[in-house]
Structures are given as C-alpha cells and as structure tokens.
Amino acid sequence: DADVTQTPRNRITKTGKRIMLECSQTKGHDRMYWYRQDPGLGLQLIYYSFDVKDINKGEISDGYSVSRQAQAKFSLSLESAIPNQTALYFCATRGGDNTGELFFGEGSRLTVL
Amino acid sequence: GEDVEQSLFLSVREGDSSVINCTYTDSSSTYLYWYKQEPGAGLQLLTYIFSNMDMKQDQRLTVLLNKKDKHLSLRIADTQTGDSAIYFCAEMMTNTDKLIFGTGTRLQVFP
C-alpha cells in the first residue's frame, strides 16, 4: 500500500462545481503539502501545513482552500472550479529530519470543462 | 523572488552522459535536491546536497554545486533508457522551511 494516498486519481468536472481532493498518509509525518503541476511550469505550492493547527498559503493559493482534519489527512478544495485549474495535483508529506525529503502521492488529475 | 530555473528538454544517446542544469535564487538555502518523476507517477527523491558541499557522488549520479553562481547540476553517467523521466531541481527556503521546485527537465534517452 502507498504511504501517501490521493483520491480521486482522475476527475472531470464542469466550471463552477465544487471539488475536493483528498490526501491521507501513513508515514506519521506532521508536514503536508499540496502542489499543482502544469507542463513547463513545474510544481507550484498551493498550501502547506506543519500540523493540524498550522496552515499556510503557498505561491498560488487563490481559488483554493484546505482542511487538515487530522495529522494523517489533508484535503484540498476548489469552491468553484474554473478551466485554468485543470492540472495534475500532488499531495506530499515530510518528516522531521534535516534532509527535507518530500514523499509524494501518485497525483490527482483534474480536468475542468 | 523565489525562482528555480531549468531547461525544459534534454535528449541524449544511450550510454552517453547527461547533464541537467539548474539555477536557484536563495543564497542561504540549506539543502538542494534532485527529484525524478517517471510517467504517471509522483516525484521521488533522487539525491540531495547540503549547501556546504561542492560535490556529491552516488553511483552513476554526480551533483555539483556552485554557490557563488547559485548553480546546481546533475550528471548521470552511462545514461540508460530507464533514466528517461522529468528531473526537478528544488531548494529548501531557509526562512519558510518550504521546498520550491524548478520547471523540470524532460530527459529523453534514445538508442
């Protein structure tokens, strides 16, 4: 079983719909992140959380919100999806060691029509 | 600002060496990373280098760090078709403790 699990893996939706992407982890890490990946733009940080009560905006948080329901769960919401939010979304976790290694989920591909 | 830059594509012949380059912005970054993304998968850490090092070698991989020029490179010796992937450079931003990724370099290895 994967250590970092994202659901759904693929989703097609229409403009204006509310979408939630969920992430759960079994690594026991405090830090969790949401990134989006667009061709030619690499990964951009949307939100990150250092623990349940600590949530921070990343580079591109507009149009997104997050919820850290528990240490193991970090969900990303699009309240009213728009076509330019079509992208591949990654959840990642990070432990407390000094290397800063991130552990990624397999990604959620979202298409907004 | 926070900006990590890479060239988008690199094509090499199998058996040759590949060199992927990256420039970063935070001169006080503590760690710099190379991640690999295979098709349909998330990113996986390939290697990393601490900022007080100039070079790190790990089997076929050699990482070179030039702090003065804020330049990081990844050399893959004897490149194989299985090395075909997207390679991301990333830096750890010291004041915010977050990772900033580059645009990714797509490496294509042909026979």
Tab-separated table of N, CA, C and O in Angstrom, chain B residues 12-98:
chain	number	residue	atom	x	y	z
B	12	VAL	N	19.568	12.618	-25.102
B	12	VAL	CA	20.913	12.028	-25.146
B	12	VAL	C	20.838	10.613	-25.687
B	12	VAL	O	19.791	9.949	-25.617
B	13	ARG	N	21.983	10.155	-26.179
B	13	ARG	CA	22.070	8.783	-26.676
B	13	ARG	C	22.391	7.855	-25.508
B	13	ARG	O	23.151	8.198	-24.593
B	14	GLU	N	21.824	6.680	-25.562
B	14	GLU	CA	22.091	5.674	-24.536
B	14	GLU	C	23.586	5.428	-24.412
B	14	GLU	O	24.297	5.284	-25.403
B	15	GLY	N	24.066	5.402	-23.166
B	15	GLY	CA	25.485	5.198	-22.907
B	15	GLY	C	26.269	6.475	-22.723
B	15	GLY	O	27.346	6.469	-22.122
B	16	ASP	N	25.737	7.595	-23.226
B	16	ASP	CA	26.399	8.891	-23.026
B	16	ASP	C	26.090	9.425	-21.635
B	16	ASP	O	25.242	8.886	-20.912
B	17	SER	N	26.776	10.514	-21.271
B	17	SER	CA	26.462	11.193	-20.009
B	17	SER	C	25.410	12.266	-20.255
B	17	SER	O	25.381	12.892	-21.309
B	18	SER	N	24.576	12.471	-19.261
B	18	SER	CA	23.573	13.545	-19.294
B	18	SER	C	23.945	14.563	-18.237
B	18	SER	O	24.339	14.191	-17.126
B	19	VAL	N	23.782	15.823	-18.551
B	19	VAL	CA	23.992	16.876	-17.554
B	19	VAL	C	22.767	17.784	-17.544
B	19	VAL	O	22.434	18.399	-18.556
B	20	ILE	N	22.121	17.831	-16.406
B	20	ILE	CA	20.931	18.669	-16.240
B	20	ILE	C	21.298	19.818	-15.318
B	20	ILE	O	21.857	19.600	-14.239
B	21	ASN	N	20.994	21.023	-15.760
B	21	ASN	CA	21.400	22.220	-15.021
B	21	ASN	C	20.227	22.941	-14.374
B	21	ASN	O	19.084	22.845	-14.842
B	22	CYS	N	20.541	23.687	-13.324
B	22	CYS	CA	19.517	24.393	-12.557
B	22	CYS	C	20.141	25.637	-11.944
B	22	CYS	O	21.290	25.598	-11.480
B	23	THR	N	19.399	26.735	-11.952
B	23	THR	CA	19.822	27.918	-11.200
B	23	THR	C	18.751	28.239	-10.167
B	23	THR	O	17.555	28.069	-10.430
B	24	TYR	N	19.183	28.670	-8.997
B	24	TYR	CA	18.242	28.940	-7.909
B	24	TYR	C	18.498	30.326	-7.362
B	24	TYR	O	19.455	30.997	-7.756
B	25	THR	N	17.636	30.768	-6.442
B	25	THR	CA	17.705	32.171	-6.032
B	25	THR	C	18.128	32.401	-4.585
B	25	THR	O	18.743	33.416	-4.287
B	26	ASP	N	17.822	31.448	-3.702
B	26	ASP	CA	18.062	31.714	-2.286
B	26	ASP	C	19.490	31.317	-1.920
B	26	ASP	O	19.795	30.135	-1.795
B	27	SER	N	20.339	32.300	-1.748
B	27	SER	CA	21.748	32.005	-1.490
B	27	SER	C	21.956	31.337	-0.133
B	27	SER	O	23.006	30.760	0.116
B	28	SER	N	20.944	31.397	0.736
B	28	SER	CA	21.100	30.790	2.059
B	28	SER	C	20.391	29.444	2.164
B	28	SER	O	20.209	28.917	3.250
B	29	SER	N	19.991	28.881	1.017
B	29	SER	CA	19.355	27.557	1.043
B	29	SER	C	20.266	26.550	1.727
B	29	SER	O	21.462	26.505	1.464
B	30	THR	N	19.673	25.719	2.580
B	30	THR	CA	20.482	24.731	3.294
B	30	THR	C	20.654	23.448	2.507
B	30	THR	O	21.702	22.823	2.529
B	31	TYR	N	19.622	23.052	1.810
B	31	TYR	CA	19.664	21.834	1.012
B	31	TYR	C	19.150	22.102	-0.392
B	31	TYR	O	18.233	22.908	-0.580
B	32	LEU	N	19.732	21.394	-1.343
B	32	LEU	CA	19.244	21.436	-2.720
B	32	LEU	C	19.038	20.000	-3.168
B	32	LEU	O	19.791	19.093	-2.765
B	33	TYR	N	18.040	19.801	-3.997
B	33	TYR	CA	17.560	18.451	-4.272
B	33	TYR	C	17.409	18.203	-5.766
B	33	TYR	O	17.160	19.124	-6.543
B	34	TRP	N	17.478	16.927	-6.103
B	34	TRP	CA	17.059	16.467	-7.421
B	34	TRP	C	16.007	15.385	-7.224
B	34	TRP	O	16.248	14.385	-6.536
B	35	TYR	N	14.842	15.640	-7.825
B	35	TYR	CA	13.755	14.674	-7.805
B	35	TYR	C	13.547	14.142	-9.214
B	35	TYR	O	13.770	14.839	-10.206
B	36	LYS	N	13.053	12.895	-9.288
B	36	LYS	CA	12.776	12.260	-10.574
B	36	LYS	C	11.296	11.903	-10.641
B	36	LYS	O	10.738	11.394	-9.661
B	37	GLN	N	10.687	12.199	-11.779
B	37	GLN	CA	9.283	11.848	-11.978
B	37	GLN	C	9.162	10.969	-13.216
B	37	GLN	O	9.401	11.431	-14.332
B	38	GLU	N	8.778	9.739	-12.995
B	38	GLU	CA	8.536	8.835	-14.120
B	38	GLU	C	7.094	8.996	-14.587
B	38	GLU	O	6.247	9.496	-13.836
B	39	PRO	N	6.802	8.602	-15.807
B	39	PRO	CA	5.447	8.813	-16.357
B	39	PRO	C	4.358	8.243	-15.455
B	39	PRO	O	4.441	7.101	-15.006
B	40	GLY	N	3.331	9.052	-15.199
B	40	GLY	CA	2.188	8.589	-14.419
B	40	GLY	C	2.439	8.434	-12.931
B	40	GLY	O	1.619	7.848	-12.224
B	41	ALA	N	3.536	8.960	-12.457
B	41	ALA	CA	3.882	8.773	-11.047
B	41	ALA	C	4.184	10.108	-10.382
B	41	ALA	O	4.364	11.133	-11.045
B	42	GLY	N	4.247	10.050	-9.060
B	42	GLY	CA	4.671	11.226	-8.311
B	42	GLY	C	6.180	11.368	-8.351
B	42	GLY	O	6.877	10.572	-8.968
B	43	LEU	N	6.676	12.384	-7.689
B	43	LEU	CA	8.115	12.622	-7.662
B	43	LEU	C	8.767	11.778	-6.584
B	43	LEU	O	8.184	11.537	-5.529
B	44	GLN	N	9.993	11.372	-6.879
B	44	GLN	CA	10.777	10.636	-5.877
B	44	GLN	C	12.134	11.302	-5.752
B	44	GLN	O	12.736	11.689	-6.756
B	45	LEU	N	12.604	11.390	-4.521
B	45	LEU	CA	13.914	11.985	-4.294
B	45	LEU	C	14.997	11.107	-4.906
B	45	LEU	O	15.076	9.906	-4.656
B	46	LEU	N	15.841	11.761	-5.716
B	46	LEU	CA	16.953	11.065	-6.349
B	46	LEU	C	18.225	11.239	-5.515
B	46	LEU	O	18.908	10.288	-5.173
B	47	THR	N	18.509	12.470	-5.183
B	47	THR	CA	19.671	12.787	-4.381
B	47	THR	C	19.532	14.211	-3.864
B	47	THR	O	18.689	14.971	-4.333
B	48	TYR	N	20.360	14.561	-2.894
B	48	TYR	CA	20.356	15.923	-2.390
B	48	TYR	C	21.778	16.281	-1.979
B	48	TYR	O	22.640	15.424	-1.805
B	49	ILE	N	22.011	17.577	-1.831
B	49	ILE	CA	23.324	18.034	-1.421
B	49	ILE	C	23.162	19.128	-0.383
B	49	ILE	O	22.278	19.991	-0.498
B	50	PHE	N	23.961	19.074	0.633
B	50	PHE	CA	23.963	20.101	1.657
B	50	PHE	C	24.747	21.292	1.135
B	50	PHE	O	25.723	21.131	0.398
B	51	SER	N	24.356	22.471	1.538
B	51	SER	CA	24.902	23.683	0.923
B	51	SER	C	26.379	23.922	1.212
B	51	SER	O	27.007	24.743	0.543
B	52	ASN	N	26.948	23.218	2.177
B	52	ASN	CA	28.380	23.423	2.441
B	52	ASN	C	29.255	22.448	1.652
B	52	ASN	O	30.460	22.379	1.859
B	53	MET	N	28.625	21.713	0.737
B	53	MET	CA	29.354	20.778	-0.110
B	53	MET	C	29.435	21.335	-1.524
B	53	MET	O	28.566	22.096	-1.964
B	54	ASP	N	30.491	20.946	-2.239
B	54	ASP	CA	30.639	21.325	-3.637
B	54	ASP	C	30.204	20.207	-4.575
B	54	ASP	O	29.808	20.462	-5.712
B	55	MET	N	30.350	18.982	-4.096
B	55	MET	CA	30.094	17.845	-4.958
B	55	MET	C	29.600	16.673	-4.115
B	55	MET	O	29.996	16.501	-2.962
B	56	LYS	N	28.745	15.889	-4.747
B	56	LYS	CA	28.305	14.653	-4.113
B	56	LYS	C	28.170	13.603	-5.205
B	56	LYS	O	27.583	13.874	-6.248
B	57	GLN	N	28.728	12.418	-4.945
B	57	GLN	CA	28.639	11.357	-5.934
B	57	GLN	C	27.920	10.166	-5.337
B	57	GLN	O	28.162	9.789	-4.180
B	58	ASP	N	27.032	9.596	-6.128
B	58	ASP	CA	26.259	8.440	-5.684
B	58	ASP	C	26.066	7.540	-6.889
B	58	ASP	O	25.187	7.769	-7.718
B	59	GLN	N	26.927	6.534	-7.009
B	59	GLN	CA	26.898	5.598	-8.141
B	59	GLN	C	27.001	6.367	-9.448
B	59	GLN	O	28.001	7.030	-9.698
B	60	ARG	N	25.989	6.302	-10.310
B	60	ARG	CA	26.086	6.986	-11.611
B	60	ARG	C	25.776	8.474	-11.534
B	60	ARG	O	25.889	9.183	-12.538
B	61	LEU	N	25.376	8.938	-10.379
B	61	LEU	CA	24.956	10.337	-10.230
B	61	LEU	C	26.047	11.188	-9.596
B	61	LEU	O	26.642	10.782	-8.597
B	62	THR	N	26.266	12.359	-10.173
B	62	THR	CA	27.185	13.336	-9.593
B	62	THR	C	26.470	14.670	-9.522
B	62	THR	O	25.946	15.151	-10.536
B	63	VAL	N	26.418	15.251	-8.337
B	63	VAL	CA	25.817	16.564	-8.153
B	63	VAL	C	26.926	17.568	-7.916
B	63	VAL	O	27.811	17.343	-7.084
B	64	LEU	N	26.891	18.664	-8.659
B	64	LEU	CA	27.851	19.750	-8.469
B	64	LEU	C	27.103	20.996	-8.028
B	64	LEU	O	26.058	21.334	-8.598
B	65	LEU	N	27.644	21.675	-7.023
B	65	LEU	CA	27.027	22.895	-6.512
B	65	LEU	C	28.021	24.044	-6.584
B	65	LEU	O	29.112	23.959	-6.031
B	66	ASN	N	27.630	25.109	-7.247
B	66	ASN	CA	28.414	26.335	-7.309
B	66	ASN	C	27.609	27.411	-6.595
B	66	ASN	O	26.687	27.998	-7.169
B	67	LYS	N	27.938	27.639	-5.333
B	67	LYS	CA	27.148	28.579	-4.533
B	67	LYS	C	27.312	30.010	-4.999
B	67	LYS	O	26.386	30.813	-4.916
B	68	LYS	N	28.482	30.323	-5.483
B	68	LYS	CA	28.724	31.699	-5.935
B	68	LYS	C	27.773	32.058	-7.075
B	68	LYS	O	27.177	33.136	-7.096
B	69	ASP	N	27.612	31.128	-8.022
B	69	ASP	CA	26.741	31.373	-9.165
B	69	ASP	C	25.320	30.860	-8.950
B	69	ASP	O	24.487	30.970	-9.851
B	70	LYS	N	25.048	30.247	-7.793
B	70	LYS	CA	23.742	29.646	-7.496
B	70	LYS	C	23.359	28.672	-8.603
B	70	LYS	O	22.250	28.744	-9.168
B	71	HIS	N	24.261	27.773	-8.896
B	71	HIS	CA	24.081	26.832	-9.977
B	71	HIS	C	24.260	25.415	-9.454
B	71	HIS	O	25.226	25.111	-8.743
B	72	LEU	N	23.324	24.580	-9.817
B	72	LEU	CA	23.325	23.173	-9.413
B	72	LEU	C	23.239	22.321	-10.671
B	72	LEU	O	22.509	22.672	-11.607
B	73	SER	N	23.989	21.244	-10.712
B	73	SER	CA	23.880	20.356	-11.872
B	73	SER	C	23.820	18.904	-11.422
B	73	SER	O	24.307	18.542	-10.343
B	74	LEU	N	23.210	18.100	-12.273
B	74	LEU	CA	23.116	16.663	-12.052
B	74	LEU	C	23.691	15.979	-13.277
B	74	LEU	O	23.221	16.194	-14.393
B	75	ARG	N	24.702	15.165	-13.050
B	75	ARG	CA	25.289	14.408	-14.143
B	75	ARG	C	24.935	12.941	-13.955
B	75	ARG	O	25.122	12.383	-12.867
B	76	ILE	N	24.414	12.343	-15.018
B	76	ILE	CA	24.106	10.914	-14.995
B	76	ILE	C	25.069	10.245	-15.958
B	76	ILE	O	25.054	10.522	-17.170
B	77	ALA	N	25.923	9.388	-15.431
B	77	ALA	CA	26.878	8.667	-16.278
B	77	ALA	C	26.203	7.459	-16.909
B	77	ALA	O	25.267	6.887	-16.333
B	78	ASP	N	26.659	7.094	-18.122
B	78	ASP	CA	26.162	5.890	-18.791
B	78	ASP	C	24.625	5.866	-18.786
B	78	ASP	O	23.981	4.938	-18.268
B	79	THR	N	24.048	6.905	-19.345
B	79	THR	CA	22.597	7.071	-19.303
B	79	THR	C	21.893	5.899	-19.979
B	79	THR	O	22.274	5.467	-21.072
B	80	GLN	N	20.853	5.416	-19.322
B	80	GLN	CA	20.082	4.282	-19.812
B	80	GLN	C	18.667	4.722	-20.185
B	80	GLN	O	18.187	5.767	-19.732
B	81	THR	N	17.968	3.888	-20.955
B	81	THR	CA	16.598	4.246	-21.344
B	81	THR	C	15.705	4.382	-20.113
B	81	THR	O	14.762	5.172	-20.107
B	82	GLY	N	15.999	3.638	-19.058
B	82	GLY	CA	15.227	3.754	-17.825
B	82	GLY	C	15.416	5.062	-17.099
B	82	GLY	O	14.685	5.361	-16.144
B	83	ASP	N	16.390	5.853	-17.542
B	83	ASP	CA	16.598	7.174	-16.946
B	83	ASP	C	15.675	8.221	-17.566
B	83	ASP	O	15.619	9.356	-17.080
B	84	SER	N	14.971	7.858	-18.623
B	84	SER	CA	14.035	8.791	-19.255
B	84	SER	C	12.943	9.176	-18.255
B	84	SER	O	12.239	8.309	-17.731
B	85	ALA	N	12.840	10.452	-17.977
B	85	ALA	CA	11.911	10.945	-16.953
B	85	ALA	C	12.002	12.464	-16.944
B	85	ALA	O	12.753	13.060	-17.716
B	86	ILE	N	11.235	13.061	-16.036
B	86	ILE	CA	11.372	14.507	-15.792
B	86	ILE	C	12.174	14.667	-14.503
B	86	ILE	O	11.861	14.027	-13.490
B	87	TYR	N	13.169	15.522	-14.531
B	87	TYR	CA	14.030	15.757	-13.377
B	87	TYR	C	13.791	17.167	-12.851
B	87	TYR	O	13.887	18.142	-13.591
B	88	PHE	N	13.499	17.257	-11.560
B	88	PHE	CA	13.220	18.538	-10.929
B	88	PHE	C	14.315	18.894	-9.943
B	88	PHE	O	14.694	18.085	-9.095
B	89	CYS	N	14.773	20.109	-10.062
B	89	CYS	CA	15.650	20.698	-9.068
B	89	CYS	C	14.765	21.373	-8.027
B	89	CYS	O	13.679	21.876	-8.363
B	90	ALA	N	15.174	21.395	-6.765
B	90	ALA	CA	14.397	22.075	-5.731
B	90	ALA	C	15.333	22.631	-4.675
B	90	ALA	O	16.402	22.075	-4.422
B	91	GLU	N	14.920	23.738	-4.082
B	91	GLU	CA	15.693	24.311	-2.979
B	91	GLU	C	14.803	24.454	-1.754
B	91	GLU	O	13.609	24.704	-1.853
B	92	MET	N	15.455	24.298	-0.601
B	92	MET	CA	14.756	24.489	0.673
B	92	MET	C	14.927	25.941	1.072
B	92	MET	O	16.053	26.409	1.276
B	93	MET	N	13.828	26.668	1.152
B	93	MET	CA	13.876	28.079	1.518
B	93	MET	C	14.091	28.181	3.025
B	93	MET	O	13.258	27.708	3.807
B	94	THR	N	15.160	28.815	3.438
B	94	THR	CA	15.574	28.751	4.840
B	94	THR	C	14.583	29.423	5.780
B	94	THR	O	14.307	28.935	6.851
B	95	ASN	N	14.005	30.523	5.412
B	95	ASN	CA	13.143	31.233	6.361
B	95	ASN	C	11.740	30.642	6.454
B	95	ASN	O	11.059	30.847	7.452
B	96	THR	N	11.298	29.969	5.441
B	96	THR	CA	9.930	29.472	5.425
B	96	THR	C	9.851	27.953	5.486
B	96	THR	O	8.766	27.416	5.630
B	97	ASP	N	10.970	27.282	5.398
B	97	ASP	CA	11.000	25.822	5.518
B	97	ASP	C	10.109	25.145	4.489
B	97	ASP	O	9.423	24.166	4.782
B	98	LYS	N	10.060	25.659	3.280
B	98	LYS	CA	9.287	25.014	2.227
B	98	LYS	C	10.193	24.776	1.030
B	98	LYS	O	11.198	25.454	0.841
